[in-house]
Tab-separated table of C-alpha atoms in Angstrom:
chain	number	residue	atom	x	y	z
B	1	MET	CA	-26.559	-21.242	-1.419
B	2	PHE	CA	-25.916	-19.095	1.670
B	3	VAL	CA	-22.169	-19.659	1.363
B	4	PHE	CA	-22.293	-18.654	-2.326
B	5	LEU	CA	-24.210	-15.477	-1.590
B	6	LEU	CA	-21.865	-14.534	1.248
B	7	SER	CA	-18.813	-15.118	-0.951
B	8	SER	CA	-20.298	-13.055	-3.762
B	9	ALA	CA	-21.165	-10.195	-1.402
B	10	PHE	CA	-17.618	-9.996	-0.068
B	11	ALA	CA	-15.672	-10.567	-3.316
B	12	LEU	CA	-13.689	-7.550	-4.483
B	13	ASP	CA	-15.480	-5.884	-7.389
B	14	ASN	CA	-13.396	-2.999	-8.736
B	15	GLY	CA	-12.076	-4.203	-12.100
B	16	LEU	CA	-8.571	-2.995	-11.188
B	17	GLY	CA	-5.122	-4.553	-11.304
B	18	LEU	CA	-5.492	-6.421	-14.582
B	19	THR	CA	-1.723	-6.073	-14.763
B	20	PRO	CA	0.537	-5.674	-11.696
B	21	PRO	CA	0.368	-2.063	-10.474
B	22	MET	CA	3.397	0.171	-10.942
B	23	GLY	CA	4.325	3.367	-9.164
B	24	TRP	CA	6.107	4.899	-6.186
B	25	MET	CA	5.668	4.609	-2.401
B	26	ALA	CA	7.264	6.697	0.331
B	27	TRP	CA	8.178	4.087	2.924
B	28	GLU	CA	11.592	2.655	2.172
B	29	GLN	CA	13.241	6.015	1.426
B	30	PHE	CA	11.414	8.291	3.869
B	31	LYS	CA	10.053	5.935	6.558
B	32	CYS	CA	8.204	7.823	9.346
B	33	GLN	CA	10.126	11.107	9.187
B	34	THR	CA	7.711	13.770	10.434
B	35	ASP	CA	10.117	16.570	11.455
B	36	CYS	CA	9.504	19.036	8.627
B	37	THR	CA	11.416	21.805	10.397
B	38	LYS	CA	14.674	19.871	10.379
B	39	TYR	CA	13.999	17.832	7.217
B	40	PRO	CA	11.681	19.938	5.025
B	41	GLU	CA	12.352	17.961	1.844
B	42	ASP	CA	12.367	14.494	3.416
B	43	CYS	CA	9.420	14.524	5.807
B	44	ILE	CA	6.067	12.827	5.172
B	45	SER	CA	4.175	15.848	3.903
B	46	GLU	CA	2.105	17.329	1.124
B	47	ARG	CA	5.262	18.914	-0.284
B	48	LEU	CA	6.945	15.506	-0.681
B	49	PHE	CA	3.995	13.946	-2.481
B	50	VAL	CA	3.424	16.921	-4.770
B	51	ASP	CA	7.085	16.652	-5.761
B	52	MET	CA	6.790	12.911	-6.436
B	53	ILE	CA	3.568	13.380	-8.413
B	54	ASP	CA	5.412	15.942	-10.538
B	55	ARG	CA	8.368	13.612	-11.021
B	56	ILE	CA	6.123	10.720	-12.114
B	57	ALA	CA	4.169	12.968	-14.487
B	58	GLU	CA	7.000	15.052	-15.910
B	59	ASP	CA	10.035	12.735	-15.992
B	60	GLY	CA	8.657	9.973	-18.230
B	61	TRP	CA	7.577	7.484	-15.583
B	62	LEU	CA	3.877	7.803	-16.344
B	63	GLU	CA	4.447	6.889	-19.985
B	64	ALA	CA	6.328	3.790	-18.802
B	65	GLY	CA	3.322	2.666	-16.728
B	66	TYR	CA	4.281	3.953	-13.272
B	67	GLU	CA	0.978	5.627	-12.421
B	68	TYR	CA	0.569	5.423	-8.610
B	69	VAL	CA	2.065	7.685	-5.947
B	70	ASN	CA	1.365	6.066	-2.599
B	71	ILE	CA	1.377	7.592	0.870
B	72	ASP	CA	2.508	5.084	3.498
B	73	ASP	CA	2.388	5.321	7.316
B	74	CYS	CA	2.637	8.453	9.493
B	75	TRP	CA	0.440	10.810	7.450
B	76	MET	CA	-2.284	11.064	10.105
B	77	GLY	CA	-3.136	13.434	12.857
B	78	LYS	CA	-3.569	11.834	16.257
B	79	GLY	CA	-6.920	10.236	17.005
B	80	ARG	CA	-10.111	10.933	15.029
B	81	ASP	CA	-12.201	14.017	14.407
B	82	VAL	CA	-15.657	14.738	15.864
B	83	ASN	CA	-17.226	12.539	13.160
B	84	GLY	CA	-14.982	9.600	14.008
B	85	GLU	CA	-12.991	10.049	10.803
B	86	LEU	CA	-9.256	9.917	10.228
B	87	TYR	CA	-7.621	13.189	9.242
B	88	PRO	CA	-4.138	14.146	8.018
B	89	ASP	CA	-1.648	16.039	10.153
B	90	GLN	CA	-2.720	19.596	9.385
B	91	ALA	CA	0.748	21.113	9.590
B	92	ARG	CA	2.188	18.621	7.114
B	93	PHE	CA	-0.880	18.334	4.841
B	94	PRO	CA	-2.408	21.832	4.986
B	95	HIS	CA	-4.693	21.329	1.974
B	96	ASN	CA	-5.917	17.868	3.111
B	97	ILE	CA	-5.969	14.653	1.094
B	98	THR	CA	-8.777	15.472	-1.358
B	99	TRP	CA	-6.757	18.418	-2.649
B	100	LEU	CA	-3.716	16.151	-3.042
B	101	SER	CA	-5.654	13.421	-4.881
B	102	ARG	CA	-7.149	15.972	-7.251
B	103	TYR	CA	-3.699	17.435	-7.869
B	104	ALA	CA	-2.481	13.926	-8.746
B	105	HIS	CA	-5.449	13.337	-11.044
B	106	SER	CA	-4.829	16.649	-12.815
B	107	LYS	CA	-1.409	15.244	-13.750
B	108	GLY	CA	-2.777	11.844	-14.805
B	109	VAL	CA	-1.397	10.219	-11.645
B	110	LYS	CA	-3.282	8.061	-9.106
B	111	LEU	CA	-2.935	8.540	-5.336
B	112	GLY	CA	-2.662	5.734	-2.818
B	113	ILE	CA	-3.027	5.859	0.969
B	114	TYR	CA	-2.277	3.661	3.993
B	115	ASN	CA	-4.242	2.382	6.948
B	116	ASP	CA	-3.842	-0.452	9.462
B	117	PHE	CA	-6.401	-3.008	10.565
B	118	GLY	CA	-5.216	-2.907	14.186
B	119	THR	CA	-5.622	-0.457	17.037
B	120	LEU	CA	-2.554	1.474	15.842
B	121	THR	CA	-0.527	1.718	12.659
B	122	CYS	CA	2.989	0.282	12.676
B	123	GLY	CA	4.275	3.827	13.252
B	124	GLY	CA	1.969	4.351	16.239
B	125	TYR	CA	-0.772	6.395	14.553
B	126	THR	CA	-4.525	5.754	14.629
B	127	GLY	CA	-5.581	2.291	13.486
B	128	SER	CA	-8.836	1.272	11.816
B	129	GLU	CA	-10.046	-1.406	14.242
B	130	GLY	CA	-13.776	-0.856	14.701
B	131	TYR	CA	-13.859	1.821	11.979
B	132	LEU	CA	-13.426	-0.088	8.713
B	133	LEU	CA	-16.662	1.138	7.134
B	134	THR	CA	-16.017	4.722	8.254
B	135	ASP	CA	-12.486	4.641	6.873
B	136	ALA	CA	-13.537	3.085	3.558
B	137	LYS	CA	-16.076	5.904	3.120
B	138	THR	CA	-13.441	8.480	4.076
B	139	PHE	CA	-10.918	7.218	1.530
B	140	ALA	CA	-13.598	7.181	-1.179
B	141	LYS	CA	-14.629	10.726	-0.220
B	142	TRP	CA	-10.999	11.780	-0.538
B	143	GLU	CA	-10.942	10.262	-4.062
B	144	VAL	CA	-7.944	8.018	-3.437
B	145	ASP	CA	-7.139	5.233	-5.886
B	146	MET	CA	-5.279	2.630	-3.825
B	147	LEU	CA	-5.407	1.463	-0.220
B	148	LYS	CA	-2.626	-0.432	1.529
B	149	MET	CA	-3.994	-2.042	4.707
B	150	ASP	CA	-1.305	-3.115	7.160
B	151	GLY	CA	-1.725	-5.448	10.132
B	152	CYS	CA	0.269	-4.147	13.102
B	153	TYR	CA	-1.362	-4.239	16.548
B	154	SER	CA	-4.023	-6.743	15.455
B	155	GLU	CA	-4.804	-10.387	16.150
B	156	LEU	CA	-4.395	-12.970	13.381
B	157	LEU	CA	-7.830	-14.407	14.119
B	158	ASN	CA	-9.388	-10.985	13.646
B	159	GLN	CA	-7.446	-10.380	10.431
B	160	ARG	CA	-9.203	-13.357	8.829
B	161	ASP	CA	-12.444	-11.425	9.137
B	162	GLY	CA	-11.017	-7.908	8.891
B	163	TYR	CA	-9.353	-8.038	5.495
B	164	PRO	CA	-12.441	-9.506	3.740
B	165	ALA	CA	-14.655	-7.047	5.648
B	166	MET	CA	-12.686	-4.142	4.182
B	167	THR	CA	-13.217	-5.709	0.747
B	168	HIS	CA	-16.966	-5.517	1.356
B	169	PHE	CA	-16.838	-1.931	2.611
B	170	LEU	CA	-14.686	-0.753	-0.292
B	171	ASN	CA	-17.221	-2.295	-2.674
B	172	LYS	CA	-20.014	-0.432	-0.903
B	173	THR	CA	-18.359	2.946	-1.501
B	174	GLY	CA	-18.848	2.571	-5.249
B	175	ARG	CA	-15.377	3.976	-5.914
B	176	PRO	CA	-12.813	1.665	-7.574
B	177	ILE	CA	-9.919	1.547	-5.078
B	178	MET	CA	-7.009	-0.842	-5.609
B	179	TYR	CA	-6.769	-2.939	-2.428
B	180	SER	CA	-3.345	-4.019	-1.163
B	181	CYS	CA	-3.523	-6.451	1.770
B	182	SER	CA	-0.718	-7.277	4.205
B	183	TRP	CA	-2.664	-10.345	5.347
B	184	PRO	CA	-0.192	-13.177	4.524
B	185	ALA	CA	2.781	-11.077	5.661
B	186	TYR	CA	1.395	-11.503	9.191
B	187	ASP	CA	-0.033	-15.028	8.778
B	188	SER	CA	2.613	-16.971	6.872
B	189	SER	CA	0.790	-20.289	7.283
B	190	MET	CA	-2.582	-19.043	6.011
B	191	ASP	CA	-4.562	-20.676	3.239
B	192	TYR	CA	-3.997	-18.466	0.196
B	193	SER	CA	-7.163	-19.509	-1.636
B	194	PRO	CA	-9.315	-16.607	-0.260
B	195	LEU	CA	-6.791	-13.950	-1.302
B	196	PRO	CA	-7.602	-13.572	-5.030
B	197	GLU	CA	-11.279	-12.783	-4.414
B	198	HIS	CA	-10.573	-10.293	-1.616
B	199	CYS	CA	-7.358	-8.444	-2.560
B	200	ASN	CA	-5.822	-6.955	-5.700
B	201	LEU	CA	-2.366	-7.608	-4.264
B	202	TRP	CA	-0.979	-8.964	-1.037
B	203	ARG	CA	2.355	-8.738	0.752
B	204	ASN	CA	3.796	-12.243	1.139
B	205	TYR	CA	6.736	-11.683	3.432
B	206	GLY	CA	8.395	-9.313	5.913
B	207	ASP	CA	9.556	-5.801	5.030
B	208	ILE	CA	12.316	-5.530	2.467
B	209	THR	CA	15.269	-3.187	3.047
B	210	SER	CA	17.983	-1.793	0.785
B	211	THR	CA	20.631	-4.414	1.552
B	212	TRP	CA	21.421	-7.381	-0.644
B	213	PRO	CA	21.121	-10.036	2.127
B	214	VAL	CA	17.512	-8.953	2.766
B	215	VAL	CA	16.630	-8.764	-0.938
B	216	HIS	CA	18.282	-12.152	-1.430
B	217	ALA	CA	16.255	-13.613	1.453
B	218	VAL	CA	13.028	-12.460	-0.210
B	219	ILE	CA	14.116	-13.985	-3.544
B	220	ASP	CA	15.089	-17.211	-1.774
B	221	LYS	CA	11.702	-17.397	-0.047
B	222	TRP	CA	9.918	-17.010	-3.360
B	223	GLY	CA	12.124	-19.601	-5.031
B	224	ASN	CA	11.192	-22.103	-2.330
B	225	THR	CA	7.451	-21.340	-2.353
B	226	PRO	CA	6.386	-22.198	-5.937
B	227	GLU	CA	2.769	-22.753	-4.883
B	228	TRP	CA	2.299	-18.993	-4.619
B	229	ALA	CA	2.312	-18.710	-8.419
B	230	GLN	CA	-1.120	-20.313	-8.824
B	231	TYR	CA	-2.829	-17.421	-7.018
B	232	ALA	CA	-1.487	-14.653	-9.266
B	233	GLY	CA	-3.394	-13.376	-12.278
B	234	PRO	CA	-5.333	-10.401	-13.651
B	235	GLY	CA	-6.794	-8.502	-10.703
B	236	HIS	CA	-4.822	-10.337	-7.986
B	237	TRP	CA	-1.049	-10.425	-7.537
B	238	ASN	CA	1.603	-11.639	-5.112
B	239	ASP	CA	3.650	-8.718	-3.748
B	240	PRO	CA	7.248	-9.277	-2.562
B	241	ASP	CA	7.500	-5.572	-1.569
B	242	GLN	CA	9.181	-2.507	-3.016
B	243	LEU	CA	12.019	-2.113	-5.498
B	244	MET	CA	15.261	-1.106	-3.774
B	245	ILE	CA	16.847	0.326	-6.915
B	246	GLY	CA	18.309	3.836	-6.790
B	247	LEU	CA	17.621	4.610	-3.145
B	248	LYS	CA	19.510	7.529	-1.642
B	249	ASN	CA	21.914	5.992	0.909
B	250	GLY	CA	20.850	2.537	-0.277
B	251	GLN	CA	23.278	-0.385	-0.259
B	252	ILE	CA	22.166	-2.113	-3.461
B	253	THR	CA	24.722	-2.256	-6.263
B	254	GLU	CA	23.758	-1.797	-9.904
B	255	ILE	CA	23.897	-5.523	-10.686
B	256	GLU	CA	21.935	-6.347	-7.510
B	257	GLY	CA	19.290	-3.829	-8.568
B	258	GLU	CA	19.132	-5.359	-12.034
B	259	THR	CA	18.731	-8.784	-10.432
B	260	GLN	CA	15.844	-7.619	-8.251
B	261	MET	CA	14.124	-5.995	-11.232
B	262	ALA	CA	14.482	-9.184	-13.268
B	263	ILE	CA	13.120	-11.454	-10.529
B	264	TRP	CA	10.210	-9.101	-9.727
B	265	SER	CA	9.317	-9.082	-13.433
B	266	ILE	CA	9.541	-12.881	-13.719
B	267	VAL	CA	7.133	-13.384	-10.792
B	268	ALA	CA	4.686	-10.735	-12.125
B	269	ALA	CA	5.171	-8.584	-9.018
B	270	PRO	CA	3.957	-5.010	-8.596
B	271	LEU	CA	6.781	-2.600	-9.421
B	272	ILE	CA	6.694	0.031	-6.686
B	273	MET	CA	9.723	2.310	-6.418
B	274	SER	CA	10.806	4.312	-3.400
């Protein structure tokens, strides 16, 4: 009985992800570019995300189902504020994240954000270790719609508690927030059975890049891991990472892009452009 109650208390309860999420994420195209003086149109900033929200809303993507615009790493200021909360870099996000999420919502678009379970993010910004409840409340206060939780600078043993703990804290906020876990990307030998009750989607493998050998390696890994299919379904999806189609300076040919799109569709993957 105790085990049942504990499982029920920590199971994700947001009603989201009944189909694989679709949208756009900054990482593969823009990485951790923070020099807005030299690269005003390509830096991780409010300006970039307003532009992408407009493109999703105005260029037909929203009607096709691409509804999320997701901030990835390197959006933060350094450290935490006097309340122990994360905050965006004020020069690059002068109106703060709540303003940006409300701008997205005014266009019918949903806003996603990034954190990391460890002491630091992969880009060296402030991690969430020891602050999961605080950060869950912060993201809910900012009215975001998706959270990607990475796993750099953290121990695998701690991740086994940390990812489900964030599930619990997101539930407690009362705001439906799509939860993307990087859990199995860091623990390739983990038991997948806990994933569907704790995460809406989960990264299965290392970072993809816009070269065919890397995309092919991801496809090959999936083709040789058929047991992953049993864990996918409404509300919980395997995630082989972003689409590499159409990237500026990308090295994916048209037929290679068509191949990736076909395979991602066959495996019921999230379709997240960059």
